[in-house]
Short mmCIF file of C-alpha atoms in Angstrom, two decimals:
data_model
loop_
_atom_site.label_atom_id
_atom_site.label_comp_id
_atom_site.label_asym_id
_atom_site.label_seq_id
_atom_site.Cartn_x
_atom_site.Cartn_y
_atom_site.Cartn_z
CA MET A 1 -31.08 48.04 -46.18
CA ILE A 2 -29.01 48.58 -49.53
CA SER A 3 -27.15 51.53 -49.25
CA LEU A 4 -25.12 53.04 -51.83
CA ALA A 5 -22.74 56.01 -50.43
CA ARG A 6 -22.79 58.74 -52.93
CA SER A 7 -20.24 61.40 -52.13
CA THR A 8 -18.96 64.36 -54.28
CA LEU A 9 -16.40 63.80 -57.10
CA ASN A 10 -13.70 66.16 -55.80
CA ALA A 11 -14.00 68.08 -52.78
CA SER A 12 -14.23 71.28 -55.15
CA ARG A 13 -17.09 69.80 -57.12
CA ARG A 14 -20.20 70.72 -56.40
CA MET A 15 -22.34 67.58 -56.58
CA ALA A 16 -23.37 68.12 -52.60
CA ALA A 17 -25.45 71.37 -54.23
CA SER A 18 -28.06 68.94 -55.59
CA ALA A 19 -28.87 67.50 -52.26
CA THR A 20 -32.21 65.75 -52.92
CA ALA A 21 -31.12 64.03 -55.91
CA THR A 22 -27.97 63.55 -55.80
CA ALA A 23 -26.14 62.87 -52.05
CA SER A 24 -26.85 59.71 -50.43
CA PRO A 25 -30.18 58.31 -51.75
CA GLN A 26 -30.83 54.95 -50.02
CA PHE A 27 -32.53 51.95 -51.77
CA GLN A 28 -34.09 49.54 -49.33
CA LEU A 29 -35.12 46.23 -50.16
CA ALA A 30 -38.97 46.05 -49.51
CA SER A 31 -39.35 42.37 -49.92
CA ARG A 32 -36.20 40.08 -49.85
CA SER A 33 -36.46 36.45 -50.28
CA MET A 34 -35.11 33.65 -53.36
CA SER A 35 -38.86 34.97 -54.90
CA SER A 36 -38.51 36.25 -58.66
CA GLU A 37 -39.58 39.55 -57.57
CA ALA A 38 -38.47 42.58 -55.07
CA THR A 39 -39.26 46.23 -54.21
CA PHE A 40 -36.68 48.64 -54.05
CA ASP A 41 -36.65 52.22 -52.27
CA LEU A 42 -35.69 54.98 -54.58
CA THR A 43 -35.95 57.68 -51.94
CA GLY A 44 -33.53 60.64 -52.78
CA SER A 45 -33.11 59.30 -56.34
CA PHE A 46 -35.23 62.41 -57.82
CA GLU A 47 -35.46 65.98 -57.81
CA THR A 48 -38.29 67.90 -59.70
CA HIS A 49 -38.72 71.29 -61.28
CA LYS A 50 -42.16 72.82 -62.19
CA LEU A 51 -43.96 69.76 -61.50
CA GLU A 52 -46.79 68.55 -59.29
CA THR A 53 -45.96 64.96 -59.51
CA ALA A 54 -43.22 63.00 -59.83
CA PRO A 55 -41.97 59.38 -60.19
CA ASN A 56 -42.49 56.85 -57.59
CA ASN A 57 -40.00 56.27 -54.78
CA GLU A 58 -40.08 52.54 -55.09
CA ILE A 59 -39.84 50.46 -58.27
CA THR A 60 -40.75 46.60 -58.54
CA MET A 61 -38.53 44.38 -60.61
CA SER A 62 -38.27 40.68 -61.47
CA LYS A 63 -35.38 38.65 -61.10
CA GLU A 64 -35.49 38.24 -65.08
CA GLU A 65 -35.50 41.67 -65.64
CA LEU A 66 -33.11 42.80 -63.33
CA ILE A 67 -30.33 40.18 -64.37
CA GLY A 68 -31.07 41.65 -67.66
CA HIS A 69 -30.30 44.83 -67.29
CA PHE A 70 -27.13 44.03 -65.45
CA LYS A 71 -26.02 41.50 -68.89
CA LEU A 72 -26.76 44.62 -71.18
CA MET A 73 -24.84 47.09 -68.73
CA TYR A 74 -21.91 44.25 -68.91
CA THR A 75 -21.91 43.64 -72.29
CA MET A 76 -21.68 47.86 -72.61
CA ARG A 77 -18.67 47.94 -70.87
CA ARG A 78 -16.76 44.94 -72.13
CA MET A 79 -17.64 46.26 -75.47
CA GLU A 80 -16.47 49.81 -74.81
CA ILE A 81 -13.09 48.27 -72.94
CA THR A 82 -12.70 46.35 -76.31
CA CYS A 83 -13.17 49.58 -78.49
CA ASP A 84 -10.29 50.83 -76.07
CA ASN A 85 -8.19 48.08 -76.73
CA GLU A 86 -8.94 48.15 -80.52
CA TYR A 87 -8.29 51.63 -80.79
CA LYS A 88 -5.02 51.39 -79.41
CA ALA A 89 -4.10 48.21 -81.64
CA ARG A 90 -4.93 50.98 -84.93
CA ASN A 91 -7.49 48.75 -85.76
CA ILE A 92 -10.13 51.65 -85.09
CA ARG A 93 -9.15 54.75 -86.25
CA GLY A 94 -10.60 58.70 -86.45
CA PHE A 95 -12.37 59.76 -83.40
CA CYS A 96 -13.83 57.37 -80.60
CA HIS A 97 -15.89 58.57 -77.92
CA LEU A 98 -16.56 55.78 -75.05
CA TYR A 99 -19.61 55.66 -72.82
CA ASP A 100 -18.27 53.31 -70.01
CA GLY A 101 -19.48 54.63 -66.50
CA GLN A 102 -22.78 55.82 -68.09
CA GLU A 103 -24.45 52.42 -68.66
CA ALA A 104 -26.95 52.60 -66.34
CA VAL A 105 -28.17 55.94 -68.33
CA ALA A 106 -29.09 54.39 -71.81
CA THR A 107 -30.28 50.98 -69.99
CA GLY A 108 -33.00 52.66 -68.25
CA ILE A 109 -34.34 54.27 -71.15
CA GLN A 110 -34.89 51.75 -72.95
CA ALA A 111 -36.22 49.85 -70.35
CA ALA A 112 -38.57 52.52 -70.09
CA PHE A 113 -39.28 52.93 -73.69
CA SER A 114 -41.46 51.16 -76.00
CA PRO A 115 -39.62 50.34 -79.39
CA ASP A 116 -42.11 52.86 -80.94
CA ASP A 117 -40.57 55.95 -79.43
CA SER A 118 -37.47 57.86 -81.55
CA TRP A 119 -33.82 57.93 -80.20
CA ILE A 120 -31.60 60.23 -81.04
CA THR A 121 -28.05 61.13 -79.54
CA SER A 122 -24.53 62.74 -80.05
CA TYR A 123 -21.37 61.21 -81.28
CA ARG A 124 -21.07 58.96 -77.60
CA CYS A 125 -23.38 56.52 -79.52
CA HIS A 126 -21.60 52.56 -79.47
CA CYS A 127 -23.86 51.50 -76.49
CA ILE A 128 -27.25 53.24 -77.03
CA ALA A 129 -26.91 51.56 -80.81
CA LEU A 130 -26.54 48.26 -79.17
CA ALA A 131 -29.41 48.72 -76.41
CA ARG A 132 -31.32 49.63 -79.78
CA GLY A 133 -31.27 46.75 -81.43
CA GLY A 134 -27.50 46.70 -82.32
CA THR A 135 -25.20 43.82 -81.95
CA VAL A 136 -21.89 43.96 -80.52
CA ALA A 137 -20.53 42.62 -83.56
CA THR A 138 -22.38 45.16 -85.76
CA VAL A 139 -21.18 47.91 -83.71
CA LEU A 140 -17.48 46.98 -83.71
CA ALA A 141 -17.83 46.15 -87.58
CA GLU A 142 -18.50 49.59 -88.17
CA LEU A 143 -15.78 50.89 -86.06
CA PHE A 144 -13.82 48.58 -87.69
CA GLY A 145 -15.23 50.48 -90.91
CA ASN A 146 -16.05 47.38 -92.57
CA SER A 147 -19.60 46.46 -94.33
CA GLY A 148 -20.84 44.25 -91.82
CA GLY A 149 -21.50 47.42 -89.76
CA MET A 150 -24.77 49.03 -88.70
CA THR A 151 -24.49 51.29 -91.09
CA LYS A 152 -22.47 49.24 -93.26
CA GLY A 153 -18.98 51.02 -92.33
CA LYS A 154 -19.84 54.26 -93.98
CA GLY A 155 -20.37 55.87 -90.54
CA GLY A 156 -17.98 55.25 -88.06
CA SER A 157 -17.77 55.83 -84.36
CA MET A 158 -20.09 59.14 -84.74
CA HIS A 159 -22.91 58.10 -87.03
CA PHE A 160 -24.52 54.66 -86.15
CA TYR A 161 -28.26 54.57 -87.10
CA SER A 162 -30.89 52.19 -87.21
CA LYS A 163 -34.53 53.49 -88.70
CA GLU A 164 -36.27 50.11 -87.88
CA ASN A 165 -35.43 50.33 -84.40
CA ASN A 166 -36.39 53.85 -84.45
CA PHE A 167 -32.61 54.60 -83.50
CA PHE A 168 -31.25 58.21 -85.52
CA GLY A 169 -27.57 58.43 -84.32
CA GLY A 170 -25.25 59.34 -83.67
CA GLN A 171 -24.46 62.79 -84.92
CA GLY A 172 -21.34 64.29 -85.17
CA ILE A 173 -22.18 67.91 -84.27
CA VAL A 174 -21.78 69.11 -80.86
CA GLY A 175 -25.67 69.65 -80.09
CA ALA A 176 -26.96 69.22 -83.43
CA GLN A 177 -29.45 65.87 -82.39
CA VAL A 178 -31.27 67.91 -80.74
CA PRO A 179 -33.56 69.87 -83.23
CA VAL A 180 -33.73 66.86 -84.87
CA GLY A 181 -35.29 65.28 -81.96
CA ALA A 182 -38.01 68.15 -82.13
CA GLY A 183 -38.21 66.72 -85.87
CA LEU A 184 -39.12 63.42 -84.78
CA ALA A 185 -41.46 64.34 -82.04
CA PHE A 186 -43.39 66.62 -84.29
CA ALA A 187 -43.59 63.65 -86.73
CA ASN A 188 -44.96 61.68 -83.28
CA LYS A 189 -47.78 63.84 -82.55
CA TYR A 190 -48.55 64.20 -86.21
CA ASN A 191 -48.83 60.42 -86.35
CA ALA A 192 -50.19 60.13 -82.90
CA LYS A 193 -53.83 58.37 -83.18
CA PRO A 194 -56.60 60.57 -81.92
CA GLY A 195 -57.40 59.72 -77.87
CA GLU A 196 -54.37 57.78 -77.54
CA ASP A 197 -50.94 57.94 -76.29
CA MET A 198 -47.84 59.78 -78.28
CA ASN A 199 -45.14 58.28 -78.80
CA VAL A 200 -42.38 60.31 -77.63
CA ALA A 201 -38.71 61.37 -78.84
CA ILE A 202 -35.85 61.66 -76.59
CA GLY A 203 -32.59 64.10 -78.03
CA CYS A 204 -29.21 62.95 -75.19
CA TYR A 205 -26.80 65.54 -75.38
CA GLY A 206 -23.87 66.18 -72.86
CA ASP A 207 -23.80 68.91 -70.03
CA GLY A 208 -20.85 70.91 -72.76
CA ALA A 209 -23.92 71.08 -75.68
CA ALA A 210 -26.30 72.74 -73.00
CA ASN A 211 -25.96 75.95 -73.62
CA GLN A 212 -26.03 75.61 -77.59
CA GLY A 213 -28.54 78.03 -79.04
CA GLN A 214 -29.97 75.59 -81.15
CA ILE A 215 -31.10 73.83 -78.24
CA TRP A 216 -32.93 77.16 -76.59
CA GLU A 217 -34.67 77.51 -80.13
CA SER A 218 -35.89 73.58 -80.63
CA ALA A 219 -36.95 74.09 -76.54
CA ASN A 220 -38.77 76.96 -77.72
CA MET A 221 -41.00 75.32 -80.51
CA ALA A 222 -41.29 72.03 -78.76
CA SER A 223 -42.97 74.12 -75.59
CA LEU A 224 -45.14 76.29 -78.38
CA TRP A 225 -46.26 73.18 -80.03
CA LYS A 226 -46.77 70.95 -77.08
CA LEU A 227 -43.81 68.03 -78.38
CA PRO A 228 -43.55 65.00 -76.60
CA MET A 229 -39.94 65.77 -76.56
CA ILE A 230 -37.45 64.74 -74.04
CA PHE A 231 -34.12 66.72 -73.86
CA CYS A 232 -32.27 64.73 -72.19
CA ILE A 233 -28.65 66.05 -70.68
CA GLU A 234 -26.35 63.27 -69.71
CA ASN A 235 -24.31 65.35 -67.13
CA ASN A 236 -21.11 63.49 -66.68
CA GLN A 237 -19.37 66.33 -65.27
CA TYR A 238 -16.96 67.80 -67.78
CA GLY A 239 -17.34 69.20 -71.31
CA MET A 240 -14.29 67.69 -73.35
CA GLY A 241 -11.88 68.83 -70.55
CA THR A 242 -13.87 71.67 -68.99
CA SER A 243 -15.87 71.04 -65.89
CA ILE A 244 -19.34 72.02 -65.52
CA ASP A 245 -18.36 74.97 -62.72
CA ARG A 246 -15.88 76.54 -65.55
CA HIS A 247 -18.33 76.36 -68.88
CA SER A 248 -21.94 76.88 -67.56
CA SER A 249 -23.50 79.65 -65.19
CA HIS A 250 -26.21 77.59 -64.85
CA SER A 251 -25.31 74.39 -63.35
CA ASP A 252 -29.09 72.87 -62.89
CA TYR A 253 -29.50 71.56 -65.84
CA TYR A 254 -32.88 69.97 -65.35
CA LYS A 255 -34.14 73.35 -64.59
CA MET A 256 -32.79 75.31 -67.99
CA GLY A 257 -36.14 74.82 -69.34
CA ASN A 258 -37.18 77.90 -67.54
CA HIS A 259 -41.34 77.56 -67.53
CA ILE A 260 -40.60 73.57 -68.86
CA PRO A 261 -40.80 71.00 -66.11
CA GLY A 262 -37.68 69.23 -65.68
CA ILE A 263 -36.38 66.21 -63.56
CA ARG A 264 -33.02 65.29 -62.13
CA ILE A 265 -32.18 61.19 -62.18
CA ASP A 266 -29.30 59.61 -60.41
CA GLY A 267 -28.07 58.31 -63.62
CA MET A 268 -25.48 55.98 -61.92
CA ASN A 269 -28.53 53.67 -60.57
CA VAL A 270 -30.50 51.72 -63.33
CA LEU A 271 -33.85 51.30 -61.13
CA ALA A 272 -34.16 55.06 -60.71
CA VAL A 273 -33.31 55.94 -64.23
CA LYS A 274 -35.89 53.52 -65.42
CA GLU A 275 -38.73 54.65 -63.30
CA GLY A 276 -37.77 58.35 -63.93
CA MET A 277 -37.65 57.66 -67.40
CA ARG A 278 -41.45 56.04 -67.19
CA PHE A 279 -42.49 58.91 -65.17
CA VAL A 280 -41.42 61.66 -68.02
CA LYS A 281 -42.37 59.12 -71.10
CA ASP A 282 -45.88 58.98 -69.25
CA PHE A 283 -45.88 62.82 -68.88
CA CYS A 284 -44.49 63.96 -72.41
CA GLY A 285 -46.95 61.10 -74.16
CA LYS A 286 -50.06 62.37 -72.71
CA GLY A 287 -49.94 65.36 -74.47
CA ASN A 288 -48.01 67.77 -71.67
CA GLY A 289 -45.48 69.20 -73.70
CA PRO A 290 -41.59 68.71 -73.37
CA MET A 291 -39.59 68.08 -70.56
CA TYR A 292 -35.76 68.60 -69.25
CA VAL A 293 -34.15 65.46 -67.92
CA GLU A 294 -30.71 65.38 -66.09
CA MET A 295 -29.05 62.45 -65.42
CA MET A 296 -25.95 62.39 -62.75
CA THR A 297 -23.47 60.07 -64.47
CA TYR A 298 -19.81 60.33 -64.87
CA ARG A 299 -17.62 58.69 -67.38
CA TYR A 300 -14.78 56.89 -66.92
CA HIS A 301 -12.30 57.39 -70.11
CA GLY A 302 -11.42 60.88 -71.18
CA HIS A 303 -13.22 63.07 -73.78
CA SER A 304 -12.11 60.78 -76.20
CA MET A 305 -9.74 58.56 -77.32
CA SER A 306 -7.20 61.44 -77.80
CA ASP A 307 -8.03 62.24 -74.36
CA PRO A 308 -6.37 60.56 -71.01
CA GLY A 309 -8.63 62.36 -69.02
CA THR A 310 -5.93 62.80 -65.88
CA THR A 311 -4.97 66.59 -67.01
CA TYR A 312 -7.95 68.06 -66.12
CA ARG A 313 -9.32 65.67 -62.87
CA ASN A 314 -6.88 63.92 -60.82
CA ARG A 315 -6.86 59.93 -60.82
CA GLU A 316 -7.89 59.60 -57.06
CA GLU A 317 -11.60 61.20 -58.18
CA ILE A 318 -11.88 58.39 -61.09
CA ALA A 319 -11.09 55.64 -58.73
CA MET A 320 -13.46 57.45 -56.17
CA THR A 321 -16.01 56.87 -58.48
CA ARG A 322 -15.22 53.36 -59.37
CA SER A 323 -15.43 52.18 -55.98
CA THR A 324 -18.52 54.23 -54.26
CA ARG A 325 -20.82 54.98 -57.62
CA ASP A 326 -19.96 52.59 -60.28
CA PRO A 327 -23.57 51.27 -62.36
CA LEU A 328 -22.46 48.05 -62.50
CA GLU A 329 -21.06 47.46 -59.01
CA PHE A 330 -24.44 48.86 -57.97
CA VAL A 331 -26.48 46.46 -59.64
CA LYS A 332 -24.28 43.59 -58.83
CA LYS A 333 -24.90 44.10 -54.92
CA THR A 334 -28.78 44.78 -55.52
CA MET A 335 -29.22 41.68 -57.30
CA ILE A 336 -27.10 39.40 -54.20
CA ASP A 337 -28.83 41.61 -51.59
CA ALA A 338 -32.05 40.85 -53.34
CA GLY A 339 -31.16 37.16 -53.43
CA PHE A 340 -31.73 36.99 -57.25
CA ALA A 341 -28.04 35.77 -57.36
CA ASP A 342 -25.19 35.43 -55.78
CA ALA A 343 -21.31 36.23 -56.22
CA ASP A 344 -20.26 33.05 -58.00
CA GLU A 345 -23.33 33.00 -60.79
CA ILE A 346 -22.49 36.89 -61.38
CA LYS A 347 -18.89 35.91 -62.12
CA ALA A 348 -20.51 33.16 -64.05
CA MET A 349 -22.32 35.54 -66.07
CA GLU A 350 -19.58 38.06 -66.49
CA LYS A 351 -16.99 35.17 -67.82
CA GLU A 352 -20.10 34.33 -70.65
CA ILE A 353 -20.22 37.89 -71.62
CA ARG A 354 -16.84 38.66 -72.11
CA LYS A 355 -15.93 35.13 -74.25
CA GLU A 356 -19.59 36.44 -76.23
CA VAL A 357 -17.91 39.59 -76.99
CA GLN A 358 -14.80 38.01 -77.88
CA LYS A 359 -16.84 35.91 -80.15
CA GLU A 360 -18.39 39.11 -81.41
CA VAL A 361 -15.27 40.51 -82.16
CA LEU A 362 -13.68 38.12 -84.36
CA LYS A 363 -17.22 38.26 -86.49
CA ALA A 364 -16.71 41.52 -87.24
CA LYS A 365 -13.47 41.52 -88.14
CA GLU A 366 -14.41 38.69 -90.70
CA PHE A 367 -16.60 41.37 -92.65
CA PRO A 368 -14.72 42.75 -95.82
CA LEU A 369 -14.35 46.31 -96.42
CA PRO A 370 -17.25 48.33 -98.56
CA ALA A 371 -17.08 47.48 -102.07
CA PRO A 372 -15.43 50.77 -103.35
CA GLU A 373 -18.18 51.53 -105.79
CA SER A 374 -20.37 51.22 -102.81
CA LEU A 375 -19.06 54.77 -102.05
CA PHE A 376 -21.16 56.59 -104.42
CA ASP A 377 -24.31 54.52 -103.10
CA TYR A 378 -27.33 57.28 -101.54
CA VAL A 379 -25.75 60.51 -102.04
CA TYR A 380 -29.14 61.67 -104.02
CA ALA A 381 -32.32 60.04 -102.72
CA LYS A 382 -34.95 59.63 -106.16
CA ASP A 383 -37.94 59.78 -103.76
CA LEU A 384 -39.28 58.99 -101.07
CA VAL A 385 -39.04 55.32 -101.44
CA ALA A 386 -36.71 53.40 -99.39
CA GLU A 387 -33.49 52.77 -101.07
CA ASN A 388 -34.36 54.35 -104.44
CA GLN A 389 -31.68 56.45 -105.15
CA GLU A 390 -30.56 58.15 -108.41
CA MET A 391 -26.48 58.61 -109.19
CA PRO A 392 -25.05 62.10 -109.44
CA ASN A 393 -23.62 62.89 -113.09
CA HIS A 394 -20.52 63.29 -111.04
CA ILE A 395 -18.57 62.70 -108.14
CA ARG A 396 -15.20 64.65 -107.56
CA MET A 397 -12.40 62.40 -105.42
CA PRO A 398 -9.60 63.45 -103.89
CA ASN A 399 -7.69 62.08 -106.56
CA TYR A 400 -9.28 64.03 -110.02
CA GLU A 401 -8.46 60.73 -112.05
CA LYS A 402 -10.77 58.45 -110.10
CA SER A 403 -13.94 61.07 -109.95
CA PHE A 404 -16.94 59.30 -110.27
CA TRP A 405 -18.27 60.05 -114.30
CA ALA A 406 -22.17 58.85 -115.30
CA SER A 407 -21.83 56.74 -117.82
#
């Protein structure tokens, strides 16, 4: 029996109210040996709304799959810790929102999706960019403002983008990614081949954005037109520095779609996220319309690097979450109990990943800054042909004498 004791984040928090999906789920290893495959019990990891079916209560996973998930999650963790250090060293400037603590969400979604599914998210996007085709070097180079970054050093922390990997950002305005996600879902339905499942689109946003009017409007259209749209709330318990109890009159976010089906998933368990999102993708892709998904998760850092994260919650709450619900510790224990790896092998993997992340950071720093003239690239598109642009006649710069004028 593998058990993950899931306690409340704070004595005053309402986490215990979501009893089925978020309180003390049990993880049982159905088959244990030194084999390359095992089956795990997910009972208690899901809670549904207006659904006649639900995800499976067990998942079978190979040794290679689980180790692969661990390596990606640990790379995410080390990358975000590196971002923290580089920000404090003033090598990263401006806004910077870190994802450590939420790694199981991005990793599980990526494991369940196909490369053709569309993904758009909020400004807390470094790790999703990494999962969706990026590298540590291209992520860090973007944060440094260097030309080797994922958006050539022009986007920064909040605006990662990779069209070839169907990753559409990175959105700097709270909740504004969701209507764009609905548009991606519309395109996926429009382009679907008759008789085949549709590619889905997912718009990830935080609990603090969940009551945005544009999200309600998008949900209405997605429901009317039965779009393959997934409204994914990454509930990390705080909208900036305000707890969910204080900023939302309805804190069962997976029920917010009213007649739209919903599901709550243990977002600290990558196995549950993977199986849950497999179910959601299948439901939406078959033409049943949109679904609300609430990922119960937690962020270790503050809202952004300007937020210490300890003025509205205490250090004991953060420490308790790290010790009882950390997504990486769960995966490590699962691998050991399944016989997929022992403690020494896991330490060796971690050491190798730390070394590789540092190499990638040095590589990111070697890229030059964007050329000054490239600042004016892609302001206007000439037509719908990729990278076919036209230069505007004039671009006003802060220093008028340095403004651009067409020759």
